[in-house]
Amino acid sequence: MRGGEVRPLVLGVLNVTPDSFSDGGVYHATERAIARGHELVAQGADIVDIGGESTRPGATPVSPTDEQARVLPVITALTAAGIAVSIDTIHATTAAAAVAAGARYINDVSGGLHDPAMRGVAAEASRDHGVTFIVGHWRGIPDRAHQRSDYADVVAEVRDALAQLAAAARAAGVAAEHLVLDPGLGFDKTGTDGWRLLAQLDQLTSLGYPVLVGASRKRMLAEVLAELAPQAGAGSHTGADPRDLATAVVSALAAGAGAWGVRVHDVSGSAQALAIAGAWAAGAAPAGAAPAGAAPAGAAPAGAAPAGAAPAAVAGPGVDHAPAPHTADRITLTGLEVFAHHGVFDFERERGQRFVIDAEVSVDLSSAAAGDTLAQTVHYGELASAIVAAVERDPVDLIETVAERIAGVALRFPGVREARITVHKPDAPIEATFADVSVSIVRRPAL
């Protein structure tokens, strides 16, 4: 994570299964799973990734009906509380039902290969709800004997396969800004394969899509730790699993390599590691540059006041309310619809409603245009995803507070000199006939 860049999102793993490789059976009961979802968010998760079927080697296949019976009550409860949810499934009908229940991410480890209907479901969800489709790389249910791990060049082959999967998803109708790629660590890949993919993550991010890293508690970590002395490889006493500390290290390194997100079981450990990585990156940034986002992408700026506080009180460190100098180059994103649970009234918190976001960021585009290089500009798909995550998070009373939260997220993107944010609340509970109500703010990094 270089100075000024957005901190990776943290996806907290919630397996509502009796047989997942790490925590199967622990959160199989619905009420316990719901409580765990809230706990993950409290520990720093931006998204709760809920799965109802294990894809570990030798796992018993689960019908979509049984899978949905496990996950839908949990998804419904968590999204009603304003928590961003991802559905981890290879079944199209489960993905569709999860989206209908409020999930805003579809995480398919097969990349749409297992179920031919998945891409169509993802396309409809992208078009109608702005749902993100996380495309994983695999060659089938993992084979512990690695009979299918026969790569000549694992990085090149996984990169090319993911490029083809992304192209297929876009051809089906998934918007480019709603695609995330996952190299599928552990899915027919040896530990050596996994480390090569991580060490050359830039080869995957060069495709122009956000990249998710899911190394948590994987066998590749255990293989490395096994080479240590028994006490050294036992892990931290704070973690439930000896691989959690190693997972947190991978999270920090993945942030430095440009990962969009990390999928982890031990959220608190990775949240701490990413906070330290963010502070390190901020210290390396040139004097006067905007500090790296130590808070999660989508979280309220650090130091935010309680819900309902005046807008001036919720601007985080590194946000200046003064007018910004003129910057001609701008990227504008308008009409971004997000369903969330903000509002003063209890029924607004319970039912939720539409919010429409307009965001304009000032950034020098000359280098990007000269080199035709995505890395030299703001990836508007990532900006949109970060804004959606920010709006979907913890409910607050005022759209003024939501606007401040979004501005804080936008200003964490490298090179952004100013953020102009408008939050519309078209379905606000106003008795008189009206077309719209909105607030607009202009913010820039502190000098």
Tab-separated table of C-alpha atoms in Angstrom, residues 107-303:
chain	number	residue	atom	x	y	z
A	107	ASN	CA	-18.235	-14.688	-4.871
A	108	ASP	CA	-17.979	-17.664	-7.232
A	109	VAL	CA	-14.738	-19.590	-6.788
A	110	SER	CA	-15.386	-21.296	-10.125
A	111	GLY	CA	-15.582	-17.980	-11.980
A	112	GLY	CA	-18.908	-18.968	-13.500
A	113	LEU	CA	-17.659	-22.295	-14.857
A	114	HIS	CA	-19.513	-24.644	-12.495
A	115	ASP	CA	-23.032	-23.376	-13.247
A	116	PRO	CA	-23.720	-22.142	-16.805
A	117	ALA	CA	-26.491	-19.881	-15.484
A	118	MET	CA	-24.207	-17.990	-13.089
A	119	ARG	CA	-23.027	-15.341	-15.540
A	120	GLY	CA	-26.598	-14.488	-16.458
A	121	VAL	CA	-27.517	-14.083	-12.799
A	122	ALA	CA	-24.424	-11.953	-12.185
A	123	ALA	CA	-25.242	-9.787	-15.215
A	124	GLU	CA	-28.795	-9.161	-14.027
A	125	ALA	CA	-27.579	-8.415	-10.520
A	126	SER	CA	-24.954	-6.032	-11.911
A	127	ARG	CA	-27.508	-4.207	-14.054
A	128	ASP	CA	-30.353	-4.004	-11.546
A	129	HIS	CA	-28.553	-3.753	-8.204
A	130	GLY	CA	-24.921	-2.790	-8.853
A	131	VAL	CA	-23.788	-6.163	-7.515
A	132	THR	CA	-20.094	-7.047	-7.817
A	133	PHE	CA	-19.155	-10.422	-9.316
A	134	ILE	CA	-15.984	-11.921	-7.828
A	135	VAL	CA	-14.522	-14.288	-10.423
A	136	GLY	CA	-12.316	-17.037	-9.026
A	137	HIS	CA	-9.852	-19.270	-10.873
A	138	TRP	CA	-10.164	-23.001	-10.454
A	139	ARG	CA	-9.971	-26.295	-12.316
A	140	GLY	CA	-12.702	-27.992	-10.309
A	141	ILE	CA	-13.201	-28.947	-6.661
A	142	PRO	CA	-9.641	-28.905	-5.228
A	143	ASP	CA	-7.695	-32.132	-5.617
A	144	ARG	CA	-5.422	-32.659	-2.614
A	145	ALA	CA	-3.157	-34.852	-4.765
A	146	HIS	CA	-2.679	-31.907	-7.183
A	147	GLN	CA	-3.345	-34.012	-10.262
A	148	ARG	CA	-4.540	-30.850	-12.046
A	149	SER	CA	-1.733	-28.568	-10.764
A	150	ASP	CA	0.337	-29.031	-13.917
A	151	TYR	CA	1.204	-25.444	-14.824
A	152	ALA	CA	4.121	-24.592	-17.086
A	153	ASP	CA	3.881	-20.949	-15.940
A	154	VAL	CA	1.263	-20.614	-13.214
A	155	VAL	CA	1.211	-16.804	-13.233
A	156	ALA	CA	0.787	-16.477	-16.984
A	157	GLU	CA	-1.786	-19.284	-17.166
A	158	VAL	CA	-3.896	-17.996	-14.274
A	159	ARG	CA	-3.692	-14.439	-15.630
A	160	ASP	CA	-4.816	-15.551	-19.097
A	161	ALA	CA	-7.609	-17.713	-17.677
A	162	LEU	CA	-8.885	-14.865	-15.512
A	163	ALA	CA	-8.780	-12.509	-18.489
A	164	GLN	CA	-10.954	-14.967	-20.431
A	165	LEU	CA	-13.364	-15.369	-17.513
A	166	ALA	CA	-13.670	-11.596	-17.148
A	167	ALA	CA	-14.310	-11.232	-20.870
A	168	ALA	CA	-17.001	-13.918	-20.706
A	169	ALA	CA	-18.662	-12.189	-17.753
A	170	ARG	CA	-18.663	-8.865	-19.583
A	171	ALA	CA	-20.046	-10.501	-22.709
A	172	ALA	CA	-22.883	-11.865	-20.566
A	173	GLY	CA	-23.665	-8.359	-19.366
A	174	VAL	CA	-21.672	-7.853	-16.142
A	175	ALA	CA	-20.409	-4.262	-16.037
A	176	ALA	CA	-16.622	-3.975	-16.029
A	177	GLU	CA	-16.740	-1.882	-12.865
A	178	HIS	CA	-18.586	-4.745	-11.130
A	179	LEU	CA	-15.845	-7.334	-11.686
A	180	VAL	CA	-13.196	-8.504	-9.216
A	181	LEU	CA	-10.673	-11.266	-9.929
A	182	ASP	CA	-9.408	-13.921	-7.502
A	183	PRO	CA	-6.413	-16.138	-8.409
A	184	GLY	CA	-7.912	-19.000	-6.400
A	185	LEU	CA	-5.062	-19.849	-4.044
A	186	GLY	CA	-5.277	-23.504	-3.042
A	187	PHE	CA	-7.645	-24.443	-5.855
A	188	ASP	CA	-5.498	-26.936	-7.778
A	189	LYS	CA	-2.379	-24.960	-7.004
A	190	THR	CA	0.549	-26.097	-4.930
A	191	GLY	CA	2.012	-23.914	-2.212
A	192	THR	CA	4.804	-22.914	-4.592
A	193	ASP	CA	2.199	-21.923	-7.181
A	194	GLY	CA	0.414	-19.808	-4.604
A	195	TRP	CA	3.544	-17.916	-3.563
A	196	ARG	CA	4.434	-17.222	-7.181
A	197	LEU	CA	0.991	-15.745	-7.763
A	198	LEU	CA	1.252	-13.548	-4.686
A	199	ALA	CA	4.785	-12.404	-5.478
A	200	GLN	CA	3.684	-11.438	-8.995
A	201	LEU	CA	0.291	-9.998	-8.130
A	202	ASP	CA	1.048	-7.055	-10.412
A	203	GLN	CA	0.661	-9.421	-13.357
A	204	LEU	CA	-2.970	-9.932	-12.316
A	205	THR	CA	-3.740	-6.312	-11.434
A	206	SER	CA	-2.336	-5.321	-14.851
A	207	LEU	CA	-5.523	-6.772	-16.354
A	208	GLY	CA	-7.263	-3.640	-15.084
A	209	TYR	CA	-9.601	-5.286	-12.576
A	210	PRO	CA	-9.479	-5.269	-8.761
A	211	VAL	CA	-7.920	-8.415	-7.289
A	212	LEU	CA	-9.020	-10.308	-4.174
A	213	VAL	CA	-6.499	-12.380	-2.191
A	214	GLY	CA	-7.795	-15.363	-0.222
A	215	ALA	CA	-4.850	-17.013	1.531
A	216	SER	CA	-6.458	-17.276	4.977
A	217	ARG	CA	-5.564	-20.470	6.821
A	218	LYS	CA	-4.609	-22.144	3.554
A	219	ARG	CA	-2.379	-25.175	3.374
A	220	MET	CA	0.358	-23.101	1.715
A	221	LEU	CA	0.770	-21.186	4.990
A	222	ALA	CA	0.889	-24.344	7.067
A	223	GLU	CA	3.616	-25.770	4.812
A	224	VAL	CA	5.831	-22.743	5.450
A	225	LEU	CA	5.178	-22.753	9.191
A	226	ALA	CA	5.936	-26.467	9.386
A	227	GLU	CA	9.547	-25.688	8.508
A	228	LEU	CA	9.931	-23.630	11.690
A	229	ALA	CA	10.735	-24.892	15.158
A	230	PRO	CA	7.514	-26.147	16.858
A	231	GLN	CA	7.134	-23.173	19.173
A	232	ALA	CA	7.933	-20.623	16.449
A	233	GLY	CA	5.321	-22.146	14.143
A	234	ALA	CA	2.594	-22.323	16.753
A	235	GLY	CA	1.189	-18.899	15.878
A	236	SER	CA	0.044	-16.058	18.102
A	237	HIS	CA	-1.849	-16.723	21.296
A	238	THR	CA	-4.410	-14.155	20.146
A	239	GLY	CA	-5.508	-16.206	17.148
A	240	ALA	CA	-7.846	-19.170	17.052
A	241	ASP	CA	-5.689	-20.871	14.441
A	242	PRO	CA	-1.875	-21.038	14.219
A	243	ARG	CA	-2.100	-19.764	10.619
A	244	ASP	CA	-3.880	-16.516	11.560
A	245	LEU	CA	-0.704	-14.562	12.234
A	246	ALA	CA	0.738	-15.700	8.895
A	247	THR	CA	-2.535	-14.713	7.234
A	248	ALA	CA	-2.261	-11.196	8.681
A	249	VAL	CA	1.269	-10.904	7.268
A	250	VAL	CA	-0.039	-11.904	3.830
A	251	SER	CA	-2.793	-9.296	4.152
A	252	ALA	CA	-0.242	-6.543	4.784
A	253	LEU	CA	1.961	-7.692	1.907
A	254	ALA	CA	-1.056	-7.980	-0.392
A	255	ALA	CA	-1.939	-4.379	0.439
A	256	GLY	CA	1.521	-3.310	-0.681
A	257	ALA	CA	1.071	-5.280	-3.898
A	258	GLY	CA	-2.170	-3.466	-4.767
A	259	ALA	CA	-4.843	-5.984	-3.728
A	260	TRP	CA	-8.437	-4.706	-3.727
A	261	GLY	CA	-9.388	-6.951	-0.837
A	262	VAL	CA	-8.361	-9.781	1.454
A	263	ARG	CA	-10.658	-12.614	2.501
A	264	VAL	CA	-9.844	-13.754	6.042
A	265	HIS	CA	-11.191	-15.757	8.970
A	266	ASP	CA	-9.415	-13.744	11.686
A	267	VAL	CA	-10.585	-10.219	10.856
A	268	SER	CA	-9.028	-8.435	13.821
A	269	GLY	CA	-5.537	-9.721	13.007
A	270	SER	CA	-5.661	-8.583	9.388
A	271	ALA	CA	-7.306	-5.279	10.344
A	272	GLN	CA	-4.376	-4.577	12.674
A	273	ALA	CA	-1.831	-5.606	10.041
A	274	LEU	CA	-3.453	-3.364	7.434
A	275	ALA	CA	-3.556	-0.441	9.860
A	276	ILE	CA	0.198	-0.793	10.403
A	277	ALA	CA	0.778	-1.139	6.647
A	278	GLY	CA	-1.245	2.032	6.116
A	279	ALA	CA	0.747	3.952	8.718
A	280	TRP	CA	3.994	2.718	7.155
A	281	ALA	CA	2.832	3.849	3.696
A	282	ALA	CA	1.778	7.228	5.067
A	283	GLY	CA	5.220	7.684	6.573
A	284	ALA	CA	6.805	6.950	3.201
A	285	ALA	CA	4.597	9.450	1.365
A	286	PRO	CA	6.102	12.807	0.316
A	287	ALA	CA	5.552	15.666	2.752
A	288	GLY	CA	2.167	17.254	2.190
A	289	ALA	CA	0.661	14.241	0.427
A	290	ALA	CA	-2.702	12.898	1.535
A	291	PRO	CA	-2.215	10.219	4.187
A	292	ALA	CA	-2.988	6.628	3.354
A	293	GLY	CA	-6.345	5.389	4.487
A	294	ALA	CA	-5.669	3.547	7.695
A	295	ALA	CA	-9.401	3.036	8.082
A	296	PRO	CA	-11.155	0.482	5.870
A	297	ALA	CA	-12.256	1.580	2.424
A	298	GLY	CA	-15.877	2.412	2.936
A	299	ALA	CA	-15.510	3.211	6.632
A	300	ALA	CA	-16.190	6.618	8.094
A	301	PRO	CA	-13.094	8.831	8.327
A	302	ALA	CA	-11.055	8.391	11.473
A	303	GLY	CA	-12.288	10.499	14.330
